[in-house]
Short mmCIF file of C-alpha atoms in Angstrom, two decimals:
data_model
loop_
_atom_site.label_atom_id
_atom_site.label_comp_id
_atom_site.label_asym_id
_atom_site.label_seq_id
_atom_site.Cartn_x
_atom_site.Cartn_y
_atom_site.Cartn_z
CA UNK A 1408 12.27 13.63 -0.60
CA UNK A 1409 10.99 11.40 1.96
CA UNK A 1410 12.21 7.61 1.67
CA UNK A 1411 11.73 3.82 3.07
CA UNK A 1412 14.31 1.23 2.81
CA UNK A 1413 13.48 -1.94 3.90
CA UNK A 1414 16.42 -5.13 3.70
CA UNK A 1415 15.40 -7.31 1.23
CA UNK A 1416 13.91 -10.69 0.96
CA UNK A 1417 12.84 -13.12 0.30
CA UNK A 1418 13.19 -14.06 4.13
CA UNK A 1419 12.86 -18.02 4.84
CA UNK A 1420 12.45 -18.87 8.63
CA UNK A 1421 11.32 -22.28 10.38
CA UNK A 1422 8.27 -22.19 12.53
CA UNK A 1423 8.88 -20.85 15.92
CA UNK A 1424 11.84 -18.53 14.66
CA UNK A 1425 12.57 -14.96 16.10
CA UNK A 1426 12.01 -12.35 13.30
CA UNK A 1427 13.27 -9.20 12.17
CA UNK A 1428 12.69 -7.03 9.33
CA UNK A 1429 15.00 -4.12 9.44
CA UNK A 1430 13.38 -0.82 7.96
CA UNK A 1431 15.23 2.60 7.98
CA UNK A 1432 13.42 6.09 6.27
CA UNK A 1433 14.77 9.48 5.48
CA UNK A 1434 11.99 12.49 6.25
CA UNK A 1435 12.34 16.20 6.78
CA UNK A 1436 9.68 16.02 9.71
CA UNK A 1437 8.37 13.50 12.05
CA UNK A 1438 6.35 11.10 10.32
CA UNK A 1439 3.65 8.60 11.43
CA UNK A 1440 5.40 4.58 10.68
CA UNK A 1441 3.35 1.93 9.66
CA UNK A 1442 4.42 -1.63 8.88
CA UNK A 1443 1.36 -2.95 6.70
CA UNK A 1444 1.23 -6.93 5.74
CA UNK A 1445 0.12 -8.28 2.25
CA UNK A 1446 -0.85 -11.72 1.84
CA UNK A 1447 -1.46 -13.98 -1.67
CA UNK A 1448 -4.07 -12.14 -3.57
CA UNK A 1449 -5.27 -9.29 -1.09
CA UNK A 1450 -5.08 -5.91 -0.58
CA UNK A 1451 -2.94 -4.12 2.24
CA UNK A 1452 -3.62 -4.76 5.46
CA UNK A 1453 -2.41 -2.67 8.90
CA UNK A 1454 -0.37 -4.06 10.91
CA UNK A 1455 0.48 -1.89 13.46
CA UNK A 1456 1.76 1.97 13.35
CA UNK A 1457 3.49 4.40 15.80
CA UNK A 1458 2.79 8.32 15.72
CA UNK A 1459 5.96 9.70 17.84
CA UNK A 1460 9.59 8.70 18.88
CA UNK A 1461 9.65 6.01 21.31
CA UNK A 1462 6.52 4.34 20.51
CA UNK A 1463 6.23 0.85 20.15
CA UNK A 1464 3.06 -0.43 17.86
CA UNK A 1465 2.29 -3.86 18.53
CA UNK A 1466 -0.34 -6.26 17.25
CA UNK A 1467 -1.00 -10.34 16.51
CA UNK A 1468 2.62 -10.70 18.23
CA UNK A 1469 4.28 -8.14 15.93
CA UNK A 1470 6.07 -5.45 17.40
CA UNK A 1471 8.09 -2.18 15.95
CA UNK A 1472 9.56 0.54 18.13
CA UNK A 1473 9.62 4.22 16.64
CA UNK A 1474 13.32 5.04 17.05
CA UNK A 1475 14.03 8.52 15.87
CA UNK A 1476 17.90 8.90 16.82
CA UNK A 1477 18.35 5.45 13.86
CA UNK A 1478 15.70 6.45 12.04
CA UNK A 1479 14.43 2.88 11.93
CA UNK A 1480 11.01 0.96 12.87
CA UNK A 1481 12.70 -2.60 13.15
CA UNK A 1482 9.53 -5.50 12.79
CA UNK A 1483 9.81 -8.23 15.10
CA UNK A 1484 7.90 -11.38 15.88
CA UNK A 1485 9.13 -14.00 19.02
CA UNK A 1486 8.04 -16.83 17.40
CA UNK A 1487 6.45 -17.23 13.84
CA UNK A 1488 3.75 -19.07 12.23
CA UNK A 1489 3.31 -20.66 8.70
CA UNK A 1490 0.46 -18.04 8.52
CA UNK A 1491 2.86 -15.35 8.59
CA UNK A 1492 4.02 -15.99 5.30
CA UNK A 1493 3.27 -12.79 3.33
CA UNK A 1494 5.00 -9.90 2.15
CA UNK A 1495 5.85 -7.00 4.34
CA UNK A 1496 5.86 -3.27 4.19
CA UNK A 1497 7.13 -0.47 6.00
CA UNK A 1498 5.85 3.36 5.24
CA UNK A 1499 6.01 6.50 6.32
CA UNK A 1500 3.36 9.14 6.13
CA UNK A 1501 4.45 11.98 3.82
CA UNK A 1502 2.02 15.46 4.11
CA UNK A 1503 -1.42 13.17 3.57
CA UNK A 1504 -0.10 9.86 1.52
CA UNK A 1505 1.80 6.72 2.23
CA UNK A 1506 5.40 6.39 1.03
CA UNK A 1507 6.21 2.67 1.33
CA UNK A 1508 9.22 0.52 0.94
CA UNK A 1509 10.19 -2.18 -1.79
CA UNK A 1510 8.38 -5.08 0.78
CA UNK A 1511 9.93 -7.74 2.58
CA UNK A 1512 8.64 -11.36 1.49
CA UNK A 1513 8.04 -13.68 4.29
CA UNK A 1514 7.94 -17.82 4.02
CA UNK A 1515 8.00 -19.87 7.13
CA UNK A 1516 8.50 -23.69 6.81
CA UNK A 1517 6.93 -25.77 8.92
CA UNK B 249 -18.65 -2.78 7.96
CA UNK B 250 -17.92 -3.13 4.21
CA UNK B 251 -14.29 -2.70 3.30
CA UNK B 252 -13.11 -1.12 0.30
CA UNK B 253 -14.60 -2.47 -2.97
CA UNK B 254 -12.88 -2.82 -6.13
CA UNK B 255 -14.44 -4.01 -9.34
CA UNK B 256 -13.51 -5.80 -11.57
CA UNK B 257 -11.33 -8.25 -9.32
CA UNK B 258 -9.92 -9.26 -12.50
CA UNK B 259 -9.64 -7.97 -16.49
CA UNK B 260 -7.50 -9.03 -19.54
CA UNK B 261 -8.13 -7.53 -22.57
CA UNK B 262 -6.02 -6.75 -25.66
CA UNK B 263 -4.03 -3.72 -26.29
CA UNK B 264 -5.39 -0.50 -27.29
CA UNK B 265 -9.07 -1.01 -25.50
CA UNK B 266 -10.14 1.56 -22.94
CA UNK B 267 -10.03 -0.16 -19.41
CA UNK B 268 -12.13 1.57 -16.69
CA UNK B 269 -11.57 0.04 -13.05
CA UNK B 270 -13.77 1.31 -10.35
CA UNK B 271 -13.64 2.00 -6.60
CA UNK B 272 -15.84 2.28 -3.83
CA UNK B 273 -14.42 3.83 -0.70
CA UNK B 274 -15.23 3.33 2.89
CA UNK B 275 -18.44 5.03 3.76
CA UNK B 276 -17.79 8.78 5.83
CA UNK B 277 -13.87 8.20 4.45
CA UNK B 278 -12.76 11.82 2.79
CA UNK B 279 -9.68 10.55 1.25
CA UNK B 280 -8.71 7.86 -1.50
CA UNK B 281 -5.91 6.41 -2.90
CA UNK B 282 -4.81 4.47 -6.31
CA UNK B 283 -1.72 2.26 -6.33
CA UNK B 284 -0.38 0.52 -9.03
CA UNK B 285 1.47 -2.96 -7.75
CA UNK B 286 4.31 -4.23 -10.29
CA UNK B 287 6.78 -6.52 -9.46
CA UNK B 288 9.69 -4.57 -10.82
CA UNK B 289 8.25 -0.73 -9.19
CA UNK B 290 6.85 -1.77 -6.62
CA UNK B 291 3.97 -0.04 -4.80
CA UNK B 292 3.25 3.11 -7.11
CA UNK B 293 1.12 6.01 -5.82
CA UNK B 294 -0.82 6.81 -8.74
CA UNK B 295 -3.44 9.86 -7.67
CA UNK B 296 -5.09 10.62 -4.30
CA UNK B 297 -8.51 12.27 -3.93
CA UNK B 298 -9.24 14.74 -0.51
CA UNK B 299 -13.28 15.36 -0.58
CA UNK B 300 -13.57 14.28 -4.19
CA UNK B 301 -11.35 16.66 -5.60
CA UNK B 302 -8.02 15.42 -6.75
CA UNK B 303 -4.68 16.54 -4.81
CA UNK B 304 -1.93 14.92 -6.19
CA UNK B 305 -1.89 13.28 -9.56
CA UNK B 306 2.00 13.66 -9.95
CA UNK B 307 2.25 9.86 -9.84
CA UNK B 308 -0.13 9.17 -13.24
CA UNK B 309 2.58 7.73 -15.65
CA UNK B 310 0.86 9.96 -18.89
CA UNK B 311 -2.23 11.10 -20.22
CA UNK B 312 -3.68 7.90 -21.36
CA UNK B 313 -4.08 7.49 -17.57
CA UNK B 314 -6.96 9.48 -15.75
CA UNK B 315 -9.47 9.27 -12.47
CA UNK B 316 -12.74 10.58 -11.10
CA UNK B 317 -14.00 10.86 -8.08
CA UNK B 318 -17.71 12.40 -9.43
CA UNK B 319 -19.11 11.81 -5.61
CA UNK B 320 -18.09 10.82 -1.76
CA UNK B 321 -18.83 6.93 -2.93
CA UNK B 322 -17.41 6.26 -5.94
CA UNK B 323 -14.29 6.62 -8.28
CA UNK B 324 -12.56 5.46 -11.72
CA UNK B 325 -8.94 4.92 -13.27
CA UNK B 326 -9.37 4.53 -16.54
CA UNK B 327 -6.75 3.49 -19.08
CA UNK B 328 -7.24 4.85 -22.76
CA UNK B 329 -5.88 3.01 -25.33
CA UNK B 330 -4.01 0.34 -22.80
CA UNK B 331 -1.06 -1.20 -23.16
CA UNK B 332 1.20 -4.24 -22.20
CA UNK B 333 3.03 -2.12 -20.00
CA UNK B 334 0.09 -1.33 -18.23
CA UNK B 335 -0.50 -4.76 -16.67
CA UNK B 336 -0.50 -4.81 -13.31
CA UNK B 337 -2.66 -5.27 -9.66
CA UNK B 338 -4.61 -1.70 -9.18
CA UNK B 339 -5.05 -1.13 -5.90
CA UNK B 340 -7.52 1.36 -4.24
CA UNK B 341 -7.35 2.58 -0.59
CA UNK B 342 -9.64 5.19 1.62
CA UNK B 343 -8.69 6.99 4.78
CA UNK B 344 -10.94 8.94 7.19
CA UNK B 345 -9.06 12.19 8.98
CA UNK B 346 -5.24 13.19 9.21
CA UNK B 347 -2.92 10.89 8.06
CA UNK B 348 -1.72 9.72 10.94
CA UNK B 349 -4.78 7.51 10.46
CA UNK B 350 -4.33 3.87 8.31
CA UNK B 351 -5.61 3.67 4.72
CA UNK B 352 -7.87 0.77 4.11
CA UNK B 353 -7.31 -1.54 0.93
CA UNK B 354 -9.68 -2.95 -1.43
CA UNK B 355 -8.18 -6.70 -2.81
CA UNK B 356 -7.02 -5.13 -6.15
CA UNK B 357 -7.87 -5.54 -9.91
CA UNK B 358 -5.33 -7.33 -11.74
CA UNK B 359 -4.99 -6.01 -15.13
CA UNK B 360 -3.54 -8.03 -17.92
CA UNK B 361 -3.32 -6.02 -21.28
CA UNK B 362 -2.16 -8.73 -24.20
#
């Protein structure tokens, strides 16, 4: 079946690092990617998706490029914030629910 | 708007009581989602609801484990007779249209059965 596999964490950067989560997924099809953000005691929040090969989602910075020939969606930031900190996931849309990856913690020192 | 509402944010109670954690979706959203959070699984799919009627339930661990949806605004998980095992962070998401669209979260109930 479908799958997500995201490198694990925890991942520890300094303020003002370059980030990048790696995330890779096995599907039959061609899936809709979504890199959702948890933070301390909250629910899942979107943080930015692509629907097709080639498409870059972007939002608050964040960036991931649908590349189907890898079969990744790569999350990168320029330069990150303390606020950052939170855990990360990657998912892939699987005929009408979310399959989602193990997370990727985040914690950026000032 | 008003997000996805959970209730309640947070329950411990002791093993072998019936635990009933409740849901209301987005308003005009047709689908919703519960999620189990553990540290060692992960992010669990546990049932997902498409205009109130259940569509997949494959991801209920066993049959102390059920959900309703009985209308468009509200739904249950309920846990009958809970156990340790069973504590977790219960999550409940809605979605409007094809999923290409995003699910919306509520915060969770954390669940601690002693």
């Amino acid at each position: 079946g479908d799958s997500v596999t995201q490198m694990e964490g925890p991942v520890t950067l300094s303020e003002e690092a370059f980030l990048t989560i790696n995330c890779t997924y096995t599907a039959t099809g061609y899936p809709s990617l979504f890199w959702y953000v948890q933070y301390p005691g909250e629910g899942l929040q979107l943080l930015l998706k692509a629907t097709k090969a080639d498409d870059k989602g972007s939002n608050k910075g964040f960036e991931a490029t649908y590349r189907k020939e890898t079969t990744s969606f790569h999350l990168e930031k320029g330069s990150v914030q303390v606020s950052d900190s939170a855990v990360y996931f990657c998912a892939l849309s699987d005929h009408g629910k979310l399959i989602f990856g193990q997370g990727t913690t985040l914690q950026v020192k000032p | 708007d008003a997000g996805v509402i959970q209730s309640p944010r947070h329950e411990v109670t002791e093993m072998g009581q019936e635990v009933t954690l409740r849901c209301k979706p987005i308003s005009g959203h047709d689908y919703l989602f519960w999620y189990r959070q553990t540290m060692m699984r992960g992010l669990e799919l546990l049932i997902y609801f498409n205009n109130n009627v259940p569509i997949d339930d494959s991801g209920m661990p066993e049959d102390r484990f059920s959900a309703k949806m009985p209308n468009a605004s509200f739904s249950t998980l309920k846990i009958q007779p809970s156990e340790p095992r069973d504590s977790a962070v219960y999550f409940c998401a809605s979605r409007s249209g094809d999923s290409n669209q995003p699910q919306h979260f509520g915060d969770g109930t954390r669940l601690s059965i002693l």
